[in-house]
CSV table of C-alpha atoms in Angstrom, one decimal:
chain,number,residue,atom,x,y,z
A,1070,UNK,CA,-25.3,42.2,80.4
A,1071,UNK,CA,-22.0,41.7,78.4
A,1072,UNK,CA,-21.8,42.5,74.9
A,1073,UNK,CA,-20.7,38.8,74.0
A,1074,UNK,CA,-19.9,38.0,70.6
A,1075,UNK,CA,-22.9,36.8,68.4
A,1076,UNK,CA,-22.2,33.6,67.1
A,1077,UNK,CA,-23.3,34.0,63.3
A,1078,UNK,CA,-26.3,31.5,62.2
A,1079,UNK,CA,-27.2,31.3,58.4
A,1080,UNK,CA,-30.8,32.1,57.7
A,1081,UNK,CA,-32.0,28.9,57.0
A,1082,UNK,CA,-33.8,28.9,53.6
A,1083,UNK,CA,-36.3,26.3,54.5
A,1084,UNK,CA,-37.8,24.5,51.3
A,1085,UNK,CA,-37.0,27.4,49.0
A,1086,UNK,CA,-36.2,25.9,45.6
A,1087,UNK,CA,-34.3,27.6,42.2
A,1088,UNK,CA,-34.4,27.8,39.3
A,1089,UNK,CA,-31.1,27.7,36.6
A,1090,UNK,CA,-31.1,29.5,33.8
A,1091,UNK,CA,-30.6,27.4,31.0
A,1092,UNK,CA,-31.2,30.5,28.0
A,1093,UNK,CA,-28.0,30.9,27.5
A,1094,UNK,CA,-26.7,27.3,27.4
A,1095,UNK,CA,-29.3,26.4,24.9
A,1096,UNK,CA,-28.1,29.2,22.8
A,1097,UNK,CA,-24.5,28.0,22.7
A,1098,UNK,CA,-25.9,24.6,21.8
A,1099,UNK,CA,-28.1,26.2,19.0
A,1100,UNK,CA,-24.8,27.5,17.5
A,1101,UNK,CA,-22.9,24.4,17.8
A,1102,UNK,CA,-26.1,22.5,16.1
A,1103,UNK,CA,-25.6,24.9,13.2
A,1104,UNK,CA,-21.8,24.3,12.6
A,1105,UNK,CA,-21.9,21.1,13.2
A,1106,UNK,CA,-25.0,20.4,10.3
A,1107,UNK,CA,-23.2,22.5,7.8
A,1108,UNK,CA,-19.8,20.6,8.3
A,1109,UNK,CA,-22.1,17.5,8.0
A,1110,UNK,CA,-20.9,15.8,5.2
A,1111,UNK,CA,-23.3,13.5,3.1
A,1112,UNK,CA,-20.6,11.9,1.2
A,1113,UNK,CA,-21.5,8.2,0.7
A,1114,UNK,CA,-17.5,7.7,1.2
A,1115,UNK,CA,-15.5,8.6,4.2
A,1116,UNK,CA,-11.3,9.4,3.3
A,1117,UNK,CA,-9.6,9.9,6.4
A,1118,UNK,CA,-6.5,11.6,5.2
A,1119,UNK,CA,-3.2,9.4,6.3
A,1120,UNK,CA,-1.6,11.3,9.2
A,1121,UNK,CA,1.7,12.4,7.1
A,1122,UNK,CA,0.1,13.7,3.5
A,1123,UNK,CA,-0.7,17.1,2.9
A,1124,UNK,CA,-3.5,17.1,0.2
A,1125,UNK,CA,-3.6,20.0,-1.9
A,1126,UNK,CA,-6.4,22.0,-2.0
A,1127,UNK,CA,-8.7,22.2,-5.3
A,1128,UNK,CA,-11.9,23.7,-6.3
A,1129,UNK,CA,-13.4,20.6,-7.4
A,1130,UNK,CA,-16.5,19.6,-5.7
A,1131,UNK,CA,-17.0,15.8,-6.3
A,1132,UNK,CA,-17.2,13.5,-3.6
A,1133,UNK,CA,-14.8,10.4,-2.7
A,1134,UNK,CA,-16.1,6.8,-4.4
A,1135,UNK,CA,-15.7,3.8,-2.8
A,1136,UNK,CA,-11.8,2.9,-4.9
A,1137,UNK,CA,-8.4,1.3,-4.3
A,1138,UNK,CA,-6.4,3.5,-1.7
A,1139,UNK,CA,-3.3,4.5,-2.0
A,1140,UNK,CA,-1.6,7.1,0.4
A,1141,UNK,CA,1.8,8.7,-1.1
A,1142,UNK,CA,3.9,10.6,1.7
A,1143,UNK,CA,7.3,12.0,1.6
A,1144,UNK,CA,8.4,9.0,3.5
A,1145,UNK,CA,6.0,6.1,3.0
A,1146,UNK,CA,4.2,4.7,-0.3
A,1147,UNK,CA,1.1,2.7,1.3
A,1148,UNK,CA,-1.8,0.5,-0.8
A,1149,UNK,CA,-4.9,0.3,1.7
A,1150,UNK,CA,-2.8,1.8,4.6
A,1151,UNK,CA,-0.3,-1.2,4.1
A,1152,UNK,CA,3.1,0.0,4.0
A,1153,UNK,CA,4.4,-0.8,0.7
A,1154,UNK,CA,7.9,0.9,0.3
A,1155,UNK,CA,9.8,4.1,2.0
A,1156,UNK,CA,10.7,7.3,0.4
A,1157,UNK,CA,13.7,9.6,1.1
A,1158,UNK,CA,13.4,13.1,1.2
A,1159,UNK,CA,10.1,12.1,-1.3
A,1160,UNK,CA,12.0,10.3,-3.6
A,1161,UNK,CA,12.1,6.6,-4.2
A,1162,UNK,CA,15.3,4.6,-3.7
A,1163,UNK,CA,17.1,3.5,-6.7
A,1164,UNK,CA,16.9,0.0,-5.2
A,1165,UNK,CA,12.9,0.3,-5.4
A,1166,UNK,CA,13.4,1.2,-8.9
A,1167,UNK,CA,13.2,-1.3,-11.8
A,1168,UNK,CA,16.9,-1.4,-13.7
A,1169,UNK,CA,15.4,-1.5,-16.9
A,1170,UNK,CA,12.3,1.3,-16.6
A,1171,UNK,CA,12.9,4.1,-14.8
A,1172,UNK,CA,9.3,4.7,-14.0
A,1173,UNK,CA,8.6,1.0,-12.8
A,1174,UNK,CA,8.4,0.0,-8.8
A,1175,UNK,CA,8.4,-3.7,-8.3
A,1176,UNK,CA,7.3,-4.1,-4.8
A,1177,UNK,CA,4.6,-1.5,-5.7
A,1178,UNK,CA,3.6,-3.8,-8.9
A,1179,UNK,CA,3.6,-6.8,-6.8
A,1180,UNK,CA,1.4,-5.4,-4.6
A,1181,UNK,CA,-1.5,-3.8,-6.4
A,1182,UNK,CA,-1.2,-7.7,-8.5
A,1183,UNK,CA,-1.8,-9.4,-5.1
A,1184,UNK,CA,-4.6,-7.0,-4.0
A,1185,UNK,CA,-6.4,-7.3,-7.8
A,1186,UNK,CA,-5.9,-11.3,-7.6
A,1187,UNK,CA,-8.0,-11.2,-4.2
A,1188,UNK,CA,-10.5,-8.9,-4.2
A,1189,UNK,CA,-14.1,-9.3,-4.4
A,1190,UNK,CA,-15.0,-5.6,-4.6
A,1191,UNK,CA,-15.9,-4.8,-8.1
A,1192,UNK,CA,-14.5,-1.2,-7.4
A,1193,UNK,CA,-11.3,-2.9,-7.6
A,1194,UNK,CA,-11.7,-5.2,-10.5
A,1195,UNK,CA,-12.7,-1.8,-12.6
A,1196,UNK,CA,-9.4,-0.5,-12.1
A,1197,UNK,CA,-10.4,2.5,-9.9
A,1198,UNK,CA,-7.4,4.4,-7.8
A,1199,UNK,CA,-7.4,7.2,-5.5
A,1200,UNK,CA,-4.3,8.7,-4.5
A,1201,UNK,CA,-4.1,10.6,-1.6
A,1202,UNK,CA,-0.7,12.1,-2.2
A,1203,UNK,CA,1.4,14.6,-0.5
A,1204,UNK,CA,1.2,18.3,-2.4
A,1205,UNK,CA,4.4,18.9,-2.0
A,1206,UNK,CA,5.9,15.7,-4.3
A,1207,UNK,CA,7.4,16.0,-7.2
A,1208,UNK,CA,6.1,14.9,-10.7
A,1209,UNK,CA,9.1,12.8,-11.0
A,1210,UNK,CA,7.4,10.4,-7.9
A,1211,UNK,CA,4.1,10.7,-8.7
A,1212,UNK,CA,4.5,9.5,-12.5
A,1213,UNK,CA,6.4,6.5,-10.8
A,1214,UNK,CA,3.3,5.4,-8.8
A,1215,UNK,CA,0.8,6.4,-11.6
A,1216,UNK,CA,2.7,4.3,-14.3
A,1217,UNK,CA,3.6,1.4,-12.1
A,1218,UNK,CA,-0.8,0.9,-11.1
A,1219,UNK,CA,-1.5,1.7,-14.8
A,1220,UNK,CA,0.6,-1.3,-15.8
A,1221,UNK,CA,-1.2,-3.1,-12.6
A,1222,UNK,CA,-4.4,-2.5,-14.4
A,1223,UNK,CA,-5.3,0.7,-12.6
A,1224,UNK,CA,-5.7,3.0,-15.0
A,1225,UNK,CA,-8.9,5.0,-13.8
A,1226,UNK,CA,-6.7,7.3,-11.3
A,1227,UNK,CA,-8.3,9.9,-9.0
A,1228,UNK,CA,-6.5,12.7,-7.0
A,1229,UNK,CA,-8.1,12.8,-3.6
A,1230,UNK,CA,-8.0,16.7,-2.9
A,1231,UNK,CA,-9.7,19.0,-0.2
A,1232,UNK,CA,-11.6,21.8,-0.1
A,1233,UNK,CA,-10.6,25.1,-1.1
A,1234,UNK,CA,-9.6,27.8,-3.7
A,1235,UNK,CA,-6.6,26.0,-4.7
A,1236,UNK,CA,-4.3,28.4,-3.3
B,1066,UNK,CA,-79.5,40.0,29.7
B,1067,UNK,CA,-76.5,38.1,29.2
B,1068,UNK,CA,-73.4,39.5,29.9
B,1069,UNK,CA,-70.8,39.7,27.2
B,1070,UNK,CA,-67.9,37.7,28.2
B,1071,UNK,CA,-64.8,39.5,28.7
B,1072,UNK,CA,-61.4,37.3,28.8
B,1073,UNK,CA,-59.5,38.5,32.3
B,1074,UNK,CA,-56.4,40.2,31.2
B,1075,UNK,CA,-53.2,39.9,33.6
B,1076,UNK,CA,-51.4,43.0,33.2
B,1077,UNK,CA,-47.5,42.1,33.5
B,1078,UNK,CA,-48.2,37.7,33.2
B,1079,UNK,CA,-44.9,36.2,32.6
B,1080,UNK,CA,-45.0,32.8,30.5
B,1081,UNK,CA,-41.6,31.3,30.7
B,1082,UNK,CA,-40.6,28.8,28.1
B,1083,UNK,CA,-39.8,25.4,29.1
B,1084,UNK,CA,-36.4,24.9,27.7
B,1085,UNK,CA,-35.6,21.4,29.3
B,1086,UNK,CA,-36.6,19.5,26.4
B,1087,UNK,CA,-35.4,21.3,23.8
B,1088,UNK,CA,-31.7,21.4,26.1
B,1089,UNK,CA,-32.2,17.7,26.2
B,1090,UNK,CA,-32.6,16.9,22.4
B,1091,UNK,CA,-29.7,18.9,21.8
B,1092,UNK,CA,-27.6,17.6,24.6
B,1093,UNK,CA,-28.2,14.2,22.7
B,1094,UNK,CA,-27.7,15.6,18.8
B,1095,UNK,CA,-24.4,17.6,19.5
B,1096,UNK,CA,-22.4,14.5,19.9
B,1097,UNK,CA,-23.7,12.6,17.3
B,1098,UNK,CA,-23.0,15.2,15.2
B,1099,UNK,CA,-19.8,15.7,16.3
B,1100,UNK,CA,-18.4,12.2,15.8
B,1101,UNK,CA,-19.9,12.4,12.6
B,1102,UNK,CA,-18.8,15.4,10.9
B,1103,UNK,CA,-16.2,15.5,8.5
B,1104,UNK,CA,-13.8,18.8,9.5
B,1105,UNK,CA,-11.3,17.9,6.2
B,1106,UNK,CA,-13.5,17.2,3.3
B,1107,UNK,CA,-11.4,14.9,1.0
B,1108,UNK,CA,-12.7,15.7,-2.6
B,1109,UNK,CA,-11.6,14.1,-5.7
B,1110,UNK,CA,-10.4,15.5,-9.0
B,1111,UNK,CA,-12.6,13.4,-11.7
B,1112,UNK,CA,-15.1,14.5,-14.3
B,1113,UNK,CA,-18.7,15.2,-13.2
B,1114,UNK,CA,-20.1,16.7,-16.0
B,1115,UNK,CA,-23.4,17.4,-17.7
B,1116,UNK,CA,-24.6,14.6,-19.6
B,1117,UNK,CA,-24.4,16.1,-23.1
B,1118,UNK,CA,-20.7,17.4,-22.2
B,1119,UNK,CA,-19.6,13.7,-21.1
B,1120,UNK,CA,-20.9,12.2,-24.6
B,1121,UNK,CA,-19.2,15.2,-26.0
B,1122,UNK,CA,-15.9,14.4,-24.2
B,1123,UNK,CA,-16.5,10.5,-25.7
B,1124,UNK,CA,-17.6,11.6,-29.3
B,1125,UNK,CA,-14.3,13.6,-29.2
B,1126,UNK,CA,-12.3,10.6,-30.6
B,1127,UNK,CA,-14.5,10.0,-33.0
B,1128,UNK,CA,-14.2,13.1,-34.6
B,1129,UNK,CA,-12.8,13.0,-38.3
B,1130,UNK,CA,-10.3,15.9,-38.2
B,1131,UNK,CA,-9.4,15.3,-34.6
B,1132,UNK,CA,-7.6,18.2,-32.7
B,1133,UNK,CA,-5.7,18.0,-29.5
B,1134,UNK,CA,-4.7,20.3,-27.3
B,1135,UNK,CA,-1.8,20.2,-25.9
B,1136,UNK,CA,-0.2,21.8,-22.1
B,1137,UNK,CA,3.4,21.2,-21.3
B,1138,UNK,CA,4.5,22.6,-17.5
B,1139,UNK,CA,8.1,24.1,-17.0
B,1140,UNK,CA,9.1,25.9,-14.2
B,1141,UNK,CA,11.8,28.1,-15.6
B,1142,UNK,CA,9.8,28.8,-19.2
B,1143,UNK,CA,6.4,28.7,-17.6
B,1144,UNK,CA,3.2,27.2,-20.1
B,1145,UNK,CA,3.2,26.4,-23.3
B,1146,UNK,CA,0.3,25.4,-25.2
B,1147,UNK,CA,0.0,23.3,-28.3
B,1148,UNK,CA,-2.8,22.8,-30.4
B,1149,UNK,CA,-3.0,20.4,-33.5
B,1150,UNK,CA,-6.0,20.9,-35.9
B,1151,UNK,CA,-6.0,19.7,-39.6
B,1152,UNK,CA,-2.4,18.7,-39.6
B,1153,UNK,CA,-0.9,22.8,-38.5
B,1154,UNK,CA,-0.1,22.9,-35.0
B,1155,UNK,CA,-0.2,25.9,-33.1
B,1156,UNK,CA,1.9,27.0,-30.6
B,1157,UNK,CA,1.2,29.5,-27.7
B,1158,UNK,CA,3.7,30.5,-24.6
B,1159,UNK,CA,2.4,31.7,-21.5
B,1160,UNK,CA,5.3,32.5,-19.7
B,1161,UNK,CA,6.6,32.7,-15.8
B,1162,UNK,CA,5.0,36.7,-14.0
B,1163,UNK,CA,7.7,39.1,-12.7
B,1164,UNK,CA,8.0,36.8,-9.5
B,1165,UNK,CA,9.0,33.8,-11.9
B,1166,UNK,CA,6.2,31.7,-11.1
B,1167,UNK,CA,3.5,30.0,-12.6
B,1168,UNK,CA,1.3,32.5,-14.4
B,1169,UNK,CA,-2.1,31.1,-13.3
B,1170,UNK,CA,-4.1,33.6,-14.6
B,1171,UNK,CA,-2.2,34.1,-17.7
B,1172,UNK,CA,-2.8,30.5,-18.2
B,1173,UNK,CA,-6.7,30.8,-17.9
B,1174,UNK,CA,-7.1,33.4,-20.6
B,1175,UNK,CA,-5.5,31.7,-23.0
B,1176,UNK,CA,-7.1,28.3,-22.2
B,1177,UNK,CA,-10.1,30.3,-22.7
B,1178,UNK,CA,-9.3,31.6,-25.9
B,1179,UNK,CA,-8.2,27.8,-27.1
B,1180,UNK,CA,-11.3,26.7,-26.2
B,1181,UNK,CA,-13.7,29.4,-28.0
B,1182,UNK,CA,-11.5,28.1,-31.1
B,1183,UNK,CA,-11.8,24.9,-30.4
B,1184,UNK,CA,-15.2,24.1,-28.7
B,1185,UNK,CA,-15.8,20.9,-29.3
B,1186,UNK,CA,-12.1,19.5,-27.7
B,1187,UNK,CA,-12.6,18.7,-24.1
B,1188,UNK,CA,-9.7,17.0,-23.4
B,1189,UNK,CA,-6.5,18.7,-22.4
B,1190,UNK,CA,-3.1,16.7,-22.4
B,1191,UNK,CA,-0.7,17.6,-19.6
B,1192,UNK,CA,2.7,17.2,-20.0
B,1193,UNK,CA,4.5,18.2,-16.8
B,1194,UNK,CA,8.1,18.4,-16.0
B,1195,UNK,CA,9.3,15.9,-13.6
B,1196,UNK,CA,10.1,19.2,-10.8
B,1197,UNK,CA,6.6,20.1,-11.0
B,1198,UNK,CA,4.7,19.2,-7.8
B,1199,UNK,CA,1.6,17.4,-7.4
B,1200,UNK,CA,0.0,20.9,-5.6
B,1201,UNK,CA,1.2,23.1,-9.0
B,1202,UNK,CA,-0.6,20.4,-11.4
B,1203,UNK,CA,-4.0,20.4,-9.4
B,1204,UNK,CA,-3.8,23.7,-9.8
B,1205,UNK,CA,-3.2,23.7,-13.5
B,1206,UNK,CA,-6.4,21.5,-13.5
B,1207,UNK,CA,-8.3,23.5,-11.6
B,1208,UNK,CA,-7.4,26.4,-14.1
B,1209,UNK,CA,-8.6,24.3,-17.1
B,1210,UNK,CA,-11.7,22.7,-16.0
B,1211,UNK,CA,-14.0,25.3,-16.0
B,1212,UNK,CA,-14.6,29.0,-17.4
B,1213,UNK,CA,-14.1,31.1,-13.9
B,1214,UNK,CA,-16.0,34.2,-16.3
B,1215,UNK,CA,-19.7,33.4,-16.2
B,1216,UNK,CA,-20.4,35.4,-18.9
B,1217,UNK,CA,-17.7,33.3,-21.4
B,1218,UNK,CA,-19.4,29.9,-22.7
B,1219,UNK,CA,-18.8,27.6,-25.2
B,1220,UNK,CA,-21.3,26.1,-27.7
B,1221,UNK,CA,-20.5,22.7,-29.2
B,1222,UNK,CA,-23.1,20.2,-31.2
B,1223,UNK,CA,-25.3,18.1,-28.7
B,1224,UNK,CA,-25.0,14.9,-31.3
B,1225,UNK,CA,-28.2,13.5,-29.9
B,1226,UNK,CA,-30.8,15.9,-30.1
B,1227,UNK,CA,-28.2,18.2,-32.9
B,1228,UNK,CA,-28.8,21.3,-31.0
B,1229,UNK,CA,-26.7,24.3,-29.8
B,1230,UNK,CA,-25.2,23.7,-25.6
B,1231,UNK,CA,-23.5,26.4,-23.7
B,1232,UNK,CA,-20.9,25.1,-21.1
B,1233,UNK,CA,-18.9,26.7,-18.9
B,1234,UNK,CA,-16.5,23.5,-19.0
B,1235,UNK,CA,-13.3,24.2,-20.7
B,1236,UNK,CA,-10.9,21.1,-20.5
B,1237,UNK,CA,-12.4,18.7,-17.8
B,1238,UNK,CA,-10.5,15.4,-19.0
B,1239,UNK,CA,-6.9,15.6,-18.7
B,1240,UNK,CA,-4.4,13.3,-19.6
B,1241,UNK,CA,-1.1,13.0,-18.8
B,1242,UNK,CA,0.7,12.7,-21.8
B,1243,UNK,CA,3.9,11.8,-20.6
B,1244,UNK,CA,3.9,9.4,-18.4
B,1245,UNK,CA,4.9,6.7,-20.1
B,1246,UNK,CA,8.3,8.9,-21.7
């Protein structure tokens, strides 16, 4: 009798069946459940920051109310995520500055007049604004937009922050 | 006789938890959740105050001898704070740290002390040099709204009920005071 080679044959494992273990996936999930409830927000309003404005952070804790929006980067003035005029270097043009008053923006003016003269929120009829502006611009800017929707019959501004110790 | 019953004890009996449902309810809540949650929580820098301290902050203008206090911002001379009460103003400078920045905490202490002089004044107007970025006045803000020291508060006249209130709210209503110059 040769000593042939064996061909190899699996054990078969018939009907055998398995369990998986699913401990430890239903801990991760448990974890994640957590998080996720505490980052939960219950806010009645949603702000979803505009993709180029930094907000600075503040240690006030009152939620967003349903408002006029108005986004303020170092590039792009927006009213309800319509572009309204640019900014260079965060500072208006001198052509998107009234001649006669320094702090006064025409297009911007023009603007908030059109969106007052059709609404049919009463949130806009009262005059409410939130600016989401960029942390980083001046006073010099900011006092343009805040004087120009005060004169638009915004005068009830808000600063949309986030979270933080103000640092 | 009757026997007493005894319950059969297995020694080493495993029970094992069916964790399938549980797996399945979370499976299901995760991304809800997750298309839901806010990660940036936009806030928003307005009054939310007690009710007495909100009529407070509107009885303020009908006060006879009105006083105001005042806050101008400069970068290269720091704070300076101004407050006008029966016709004498006075004056107080807290100016730029070692660094030559913004004295925060400087800034606090003696909006603290203008307040325990003047408790019933709730309203702060900002005066901020045009350099002065929007992050520096939230933070000036932040610094006046409220007494970070839990043990300092303030007692003003509830005009309703004409009783003693302690706040901890300093100068919640600001106003900028130059933006019409």
């Amino acid at each position: 009798m040769g000593y042939g080679r064996r061909r190899f044959e699996r054990k078969g494992l018939g009907n055998a069946t398995f369990g998986l273990n699913i401990t430890s996936m239903t801990d991760m999930f448990t974890i994640m459940l957590v998080f996720l409830l505490q980052t939960f927000s219950t806010s009645d309003v949603q702000i979803i920051p505009e993709k180029d404005v930094r907000l600075p952070t503040s240690t006030v804790e009152n939620n967003p109310v349903q408002t006029l929006k108005i986004s303020l980067s170092k590039t792009e003035l927006k009213v309800e995520g319509k572009l309204v005029t640019k900014l260079k270097n965060g500072y208006f043009e001198k052509s998107d500055i009234d001649p006669n008053d320094k702090n006064f923006l025409p297009a911007f003016f023009a603007e908030l007049e059109t969106t007052l003269k059709n609404t049919k929120f009463d949130f806009v009829k009262d005059g409410k604004i939130l600016l989401q502006a960029d942390s980083s611009l001046s006073y010099e800017t900011l006092r343009r937009v805040m004087y120009t929707s005060s004169m638009a019959g915004f005068p009830k501004l808000k600063i949309a922050t986030v979270m933080g110790d103000g640092n | 006789m009757r026997g007493k019953f005894k319950p059969r004890i297995h020694g080493s009996a495993e029970v094992e938890l069916d964790l399938a449902p549980l797996l399945a309810v979370m499976v299901k809540l995760v991304p809800v959740l997750l298309i839901s949650s806010a990660f940036v929580q936009v806030m928003m820098v307005e009054t939310d105050l007690p009710q007495v301290v909100k009529e407070a902050i509107q009885n303020q203008d009908n006060l006879p001898k009105k006083t105001t206090v005042g806050l101008e911002v400069s970068r290269a001379e720091g704070f300076k704070i101004t407050t006008l009460k029966d016709g004498q103003t006075f004056a107080q400078a807290v100016p730029v740290n070692a660094a030559k920045e913004l004295d925060y905490v400087g800034l606090h202490k003696a909006l603290q002390k203008v307040k325990t002089d003047n408790p019933e004044v709730f309203r702060i107007e900002l005066s901020p040099e045009p350099s002065i970025t929007q992050k520096e006045i939230v933070k000036v803000m932040d610094e006046a709204r409220k007494s970070r020291n839990k043990d300092v508060k303030f007692i003003f006249v509830d005009s309703k009920k004409n009783e003693e209130v302690q706040t901890d709210f300093m100068f919640p209503d600001v106003v900028f005071a130059n933006m019409m110059e």
